[in-house]
mmCIF file with all atom_site columns, C-alpha atoms in Angstrom:
data_model
loop_
_atom_site.group_PDB
_atom_site.id
_atom_site.type_symbol
_atom_site.label_atom_id
_atom_site.label_alt_id
_atom_site.label_comp_id
_atom_site.label_asym_id
_atom_site.label_entity_id
_atom_site.label_seq_id
_atom_site.pdbx_PDB_ins_code
_atom_site.Cartn_x
_atom_site.Cartn_y
_atom_site.Cartn_z
_atom_site.occupancy
_atom_site.B_iso_or_equiv
_atom_site.pdbx_formal_charge
_atom_site.auth_seq_id
_atom_site.auth_comp_id
_atom_site.auth_asym_id
_atom_site.auth_atom_id
_atom_site.pdbx_PDB_model_num
ATOM 1  C CA . MET V 1 1  ? -14.012 14.394  16.577  1.00 0.00 ? 3  MET V CA 1
ATOM 2  C CA . LYS V 1 2  ? -16.171 16.022  19.472  1.00 0.00 ? 4  LYS V CA 1
ATOM 3  C CA . GLN V 1 3  ? -14.869 19.308  18.757  1.00 0.00 ? 5  GLN V CA 1
ATOM 4  C CA . HIS V 1 4  ? -16.391 19.687  15.665  1.00 0.00 ? 6  HIS V CA 1
ATOM 5  C CA . GLY V 1 5  ? -19.894 17.954  16.324  1.00 0.00 ? 7  GLY V CA 1
ATOM 6  C CA . MET V 1 6  ? -19.070 14.982  14.227  1.00 0.00 ? 8  MET V CA 1
ATOM 7  C CA . SER V 1 7  ? -20.175 11.246  15.124  1.00 0.00 ? 9  SER V CA 1
ATOM 8  C CA . GLU V 1 8  ? -17.572 8.454   14.381  1.00 0.00 ? 10 GLU V CA 1
ATOM 9  C CA . GLU V 1 9  ? -19.195 7.792   11.499  1.00 0.00 ? 11 GLU V CA 1
ATOM 10 C CA . GLU V 1 10 ? -18.820 11.141  9.998   1.00 0.00 ? 12 GLU V CA 1
ATOM 11 C CA . ASP V 1 11 ? -15.615 11.261  10.929  1.00 0.00 ? 13 ASP V CA 1
ATOM 12 C CA . VAL V 1 12 ? -14.458 7.843   9.175   1.00 0.00 ? 14 VAL V CA 1
ATOM 13 C CA . GLN V 1 13 ? -16.282 8.840   6.251   1.00 0.00 ? 15 GLN V CA 1
ATOM 14 C CA . GLU V 1 14 ? -14.729 12.436  5.960   1.00 0.00 ? 16 GLU V CA 1
ATOM 15 C CA . PHE V 1 15 ? -10.775 10.739  6.343   1.00 0.00 ? 17 PHE V CA 1
ATOM 16 C CA . SER V 1 16 ? -11.621 8.103   4.137   1.00 0.00 ? 18 SER V CA 1
ATOM 17 C CA . LYS V 1 17 ? -12.818 11.663  1.355   1.00 0.00 ? 19 LYS V CA 1
ATOM 18 C CA . GLN V 1 18 ? -9.196  12.828  2.679   1.00 0.00 ? 20 GLN V CA 1
ATOM 19 C CA . VAL V 1 19 ? -7.187  10.046  1.829   1.00 0.00 ? 21 VAL V CA 1
ATOM 20 C CA . GLY V 1 20 ? -8.515  9.306   -1.678  1.00 0.00 ? 22 GLY V CA 1
ATOM 21 C CA . ASN V 1 21 ? -8.485  12.734  -2.322  1.00 0.00 ? 23 ASN V CA 1
ATOM 22 C CA . ALA V 1 22 ? -4.258  12.438  -1.226  1.00 0.00 ? 24 ALA V CA 1
ATOM 23 C CA . TRP V 1 23 ? -3.948  8.897   -3.936  1.00 0.00 ? 25 TRP V CA 1
ATOM 24 C CA . LYS V 1 24 ? -5.245  11.192  -6.497  1.00 0.00 ? 26 LYS V CA 1
ATOM 25 C CA . ASP V 1 25 ? -2.585  13.740  -5.896  1.00 0.00 ? 27 ASP V CA 1
ATOM 26 C CA . ILE V 1 26 ? 0.157   11.261  -5.392  1.00 0.00 ? 28 ILE V CA 1
ATOM 27 C CA . ASN V 1 27 ? -1.009  9.804   -8.762  1.00 0.00 ? 29 ASN V CA 1
ATOM 28 C CA . LYS V 1 28 ? -0.994  12.914  -10.409 1.00 0.00 ? 30 LYS V CA 1
ATOM 29 C CA . LYS V 1 29 ? 2.234   13.636  -9.215  1.00 0.00 ? 31 LYS V CA 1
ATOM 30 C CA . CYS V 1 30 ? 3.992   10.600  -10.128 1.00 0.00 ? 32 CYS V CA 1
ATOM 31 C CA . LEU V 1 31 ? 2.550   10.738  -13.726 1.00 0.00 ? 33 LEU V CA 1
ATOM 32 C CA . LYS V 1 32 ? 4.698   14.681  -13.993 1.00 0.00 ? 34 LYS V CA 1
ATOM 33 C CA . PRO V 1 33 ? 8.509   14.625  -14.199 1.00 0.00 ? 35 PRO V CA 1
ATOM 34 C CA . THR V 1 34 ? 10.664  16.193  -11.332 1.00 0.00 ? 36 THR V CA 1
ATOM 35 C CA . ASP V 1 35 ? 14.013  16.905  -10.431 1.00 0.00 ? 37 ASP V CA 1
ATOM 36 C CA . ILE V 1 36 ? 13.662  13.670  -7.518  1.00 0.00 ? 38 ILE V CA 1
ATOM 37 C CA . PRO V 1 37 ? 14.628  10.297  -9.468  1.00 0.00 ? 39 PRO V CA 1
ATOM 38 C CA . MET V 1 38 ? 11.216  7.955   -9.987  1.00 0.00 ? 40 MET V CA 1
ATOM 39 C CA . PRO V 1 39 ? 13.170  5.734   -7.811  1.00 0.00 ? 41 PRO V CA 1
ATOM 40 C CA . VAL V 1 40 ? 13.223  7.745   -4.901  1.00 0.00 ? 42 VAL V CA 1
ATOM 41 C CA . LEU V 1 41 ? 9.315   8.390   -5.812  1.00 0.00 ? 43 LEU V CA 1
ATOM 42 C CA . MET V 1 42 ? 8.038   5.081   -6.496  1.00 0.00 ? 44 MET V CA 1
ATOM 43 C CA . ARG V 1 43 ? 9.855   3.909   -2.199  1.00 0.00 ? 45 ARG V CA 1
ATOM 44 C CA . VAL V 1 44 ? 7.738   6.924   -1.044  1.00 0.00 ? 46 VAL V CA 1
ATOM 45 C CA . VAL V 1 45 ? 4.969   5.521   -2.801  1.00 0.00 ? 47 VAL V CA 1
ATOM 46 C CA . ASN V 1 46 ? 5.076   2.318   -1.841  1.00 0.00 ? 48 ASN V CA 1
ATOM 47 C CA . LEU V 1 47 ? 5.750   3.163   2.168   1.00 0.00 ? 49 LEU V CA 1
ATOM 48 C CA . ALA V 1 48 ? 2.338   4.967   1.393   1.00 0.00 ? 50 ALA V CA 1
ATOM 49 C CA . ARG V 1 49 ? 0.727   1.810   0.141   1.00 0.00 ? 51 ARG V CA 1
ATOM 50 C CA . VAL V 1 50 ? 2.145   -0.450  3.047   1.00 0.00 ? 52 VAL V CA 1
ATOM 51 C CA . ILE V 1 51 ? 0.687   2.234   5.421   1.00 0.00 ? 53 ILE V CA 1
ATOM 52 C CA . ASP V 1 52 ? -2.371  2.153   3.760   1.00 0.00 ? 54 ASP V CA 1
ATOM 53 C CA . VAL V 1 53 ? -2.786  -1.630  3.457   1.00 0.00 ? 55 VAL V CA 1
ATOM 54 C CA . ILE V 1 54 ? -1.835  -1.681  7.440   1.00 0.00 ? 56 ILE V CA 1
ATOM 55 C CA . TYR V 1 55 ? -3.884  0.967   8.518   1.00 0.00 ? 57 TYR V CA 1
ATOM 56 C CA . LYS V 1 56 ? -6.759  0.865   6.207   1.00 0.00 ? 58 LYS V CA 1
ATOM 57 C CA . GLU V 1 57 ? -9.480  -0.783  8.542   1.00 0.00 ? 59 GLU V CA 1
ATOM 58 C CA . GLY V 1 58 ? -7.633  0.011   11.729  1.00 0.00 ? 60 GLY V CA 1
ATOM 59 C CA . ASP V 1 59 ? -4.696  -0.593  13.291  1.00 0.00 ? 61 ASP V CA 1
ATOM 60 C CA . GLY V 1 60 ? -3.407  -3.611  11.874  1.00 0.00 ? 62 GLY V CA 1
ATOM 61 C CA . TYR V 1 61 ? 0.284   -3.179  12.727  1.00 0.00 ? 63 TYR V CA 1
ATOM 62 C CA . THR V 1 62 ? -0.980  -3.653  16.611  1.00 0.00 ? 64 THR V CA 1
ATOM 63 C CA . HIS V 1 63 ? -3.920  -5.807  16.192  1.00 0.00 ? 65 HIS V CA 1
ATOM 64 C CA . VAL V 1 64 ? -3.032  -8.191  13.883  1.00 0.00 ? 66 VAL V CA 1
ATOM 65 C CA . ASP V 1 65 ? -5.621  -10.535 12.179  1.00 0.00 ? 67 ASP V CA 1
ATOM 66 C CA . LYS V 1 66 ? -6.154  -13.235 9.871   1.00 0.00 ? 68 LYS V CA 1
ATOM 67 C CA . ARG V 1 67 ? -5.973  -10.970 6.655   1.00 0.00 ? 69 ARG V CA 1
ATOM 68 C CA . MET V 1 68 ? -2.999  -9.243  7.503   1.00 0.00 ? 70 MET V CA 1
ATOM 69 C CA . ARG V 1 69 ? -1.142  -12.327 8.000   1.00 0.00 ? 71 ARG V CA 1
ATOM 70 C CA . GLU V 1 70 ? -2.308  -13.877 5.071   1.00 0.00 ? 72 GLU V CA 1
ATOM 71 C CA . ASN V 1 71 ? -1.298  -10.344 3.424   1.00 0.00 ? 73 ASN V CA 1
ATOM 72 C CA . VAL V 1 72 ? 1.927   -10.630 4.617   1.00 0.00 ? 74 VAL V CA 1
ATOM 73 C CA . ALA V 1 73 ? 1.978   -14.370 3.754   1.00 0.00 ? 75 ALA V CA 1
ATOM 74 C CA . SER V 1 74 ? 0.869   -13.622 -0.175  1.00 0.00 ? 76 SER V CA 1
ATOM 75 C CA . LEU V 1 75 ? 4.159   -11.053 -0.161  1.00 0.00 ? 77 LEU V CA 1
ATOM 76 C CA . LEU V 1 76 ? 6.564   -13.060 1.185   1.00 0.00 ? 78 LEU V CA 1
ATOM 77 C CA . ILE V 1 77 ? 5.809   -16.812 1.002   1.00 0.00 ? 79 ILE V CA 1
ATOM 78 C CA . ASP V 1 78 ? 3.211   -17.196 -1.903  1.00 0.00 ? 80 ASP V CA 1
ATOM 79 C CA . SER V 1 79 ? 4.785   -13.937 -4.167  1.00 0.00 ? 81 SER V CA 1
ATOM 80 C CA . ILE V 1 80 ? 4.969   -14.722 -7.395  1.00 0.00 ? 82 ILE V CA 1
ATOM 81 C CA . PRO V 1 81 ? 8.141   -14.926 -8.936  1.00 0.00 ? 83 PRO V CA 1
ATOM 82 C CA . ASP V 1 82 ? 9.984   -12.708 -11.140 1.00 0.00 ? 84 ASP V CA 1
ATOM 83 C CA . PRO V 1 83 ? 10.152  -13.335 -14.897 1.00 0.00 ? 85 PRO V CA 1
ATOM 84 C CA . ILE V 1 84 ? 13.669  -13.418 -15.143 1.00 0.00 ? 86 ILE V CA 1
ATOM 85 C CA . GLN V 1 85 ? 14.917  -15.285 -12.182 1.00 0.00 ? 87 GLN V CA 1
ATOM 86 C CA . LEU V 1 86 ? 12.337  -17.928 -13.208 1.00 0.00 ? 88 LEU V CA 1
ATOM 87 C CA . VAL V 1 87 ? 13.578  -18.241 -16.905 1.00 0.00 ? 89 VAL V CA 1
ATOM 88 C CA . SER V 1 88 ? 16.491  -18.833 -15.554 1.00 0.00 ? 90 SER V CA 1
ATOM 89 C CA . LEU V 1 89 ? 16.082  -21.590 -13.096 1.00 0.00 ? 91 LEU V CA 1
ATOM 90 C CA . LEU V 1 90 ? 14.135  -23.346 -15.788 1.00 0.00 ? 92 LEU V CA 1
ATOM 91 C CA . LEU V 1 91 ? 17.599  -22.711 -17.972 1.00 0.00 ? 93 LEU V CA 1
ATOM 92 C CA . LEU V 1 92 ? 19.502  -23.912 -14.793 1.00 0.00 ? 94 LEU V CA 1
ATOM 93 C CA . LYS V 1 93 ? 17.291  -26.730 -14.753 1.00 0.00 ? 95 LYS V CA 1
ATOM 94 C CA . GLY V 1 94 ? 16.985  -27.640 -18.331 1.00 0.00 ? 96 GLY V CA 1
ATOM 95 C CA . ASP V 1 95 ? 13.615  -27.635 -18.397 1.00 0.00 ? 97 ASP V CA 1
ATOM 96 C CA . VAL V 1 96 ? 13.162  -25.349 -21.370 1.00 0.00 ? 98 VAL V CA 1
#
């Protein structure tokens, strides 16, 4: 930042622009067939998504705030059930 004579705000804007361009590249590459199986690619993309959520507004891993707690709760506690599992549960209970 100081080496290039940029302010912190300019640095953040440039970094955000580069992240946006990287997401465009990732999405384009996932649409083209490759030798790498899609399940492997999706694991890498999902890891990138998690990192993006954790670090988008600062260091959400080291400095956990209310929003990060809500994200984790929505994923692990209040998650949307898988439709197949939901139907299976309803069938077991006799509600269908």
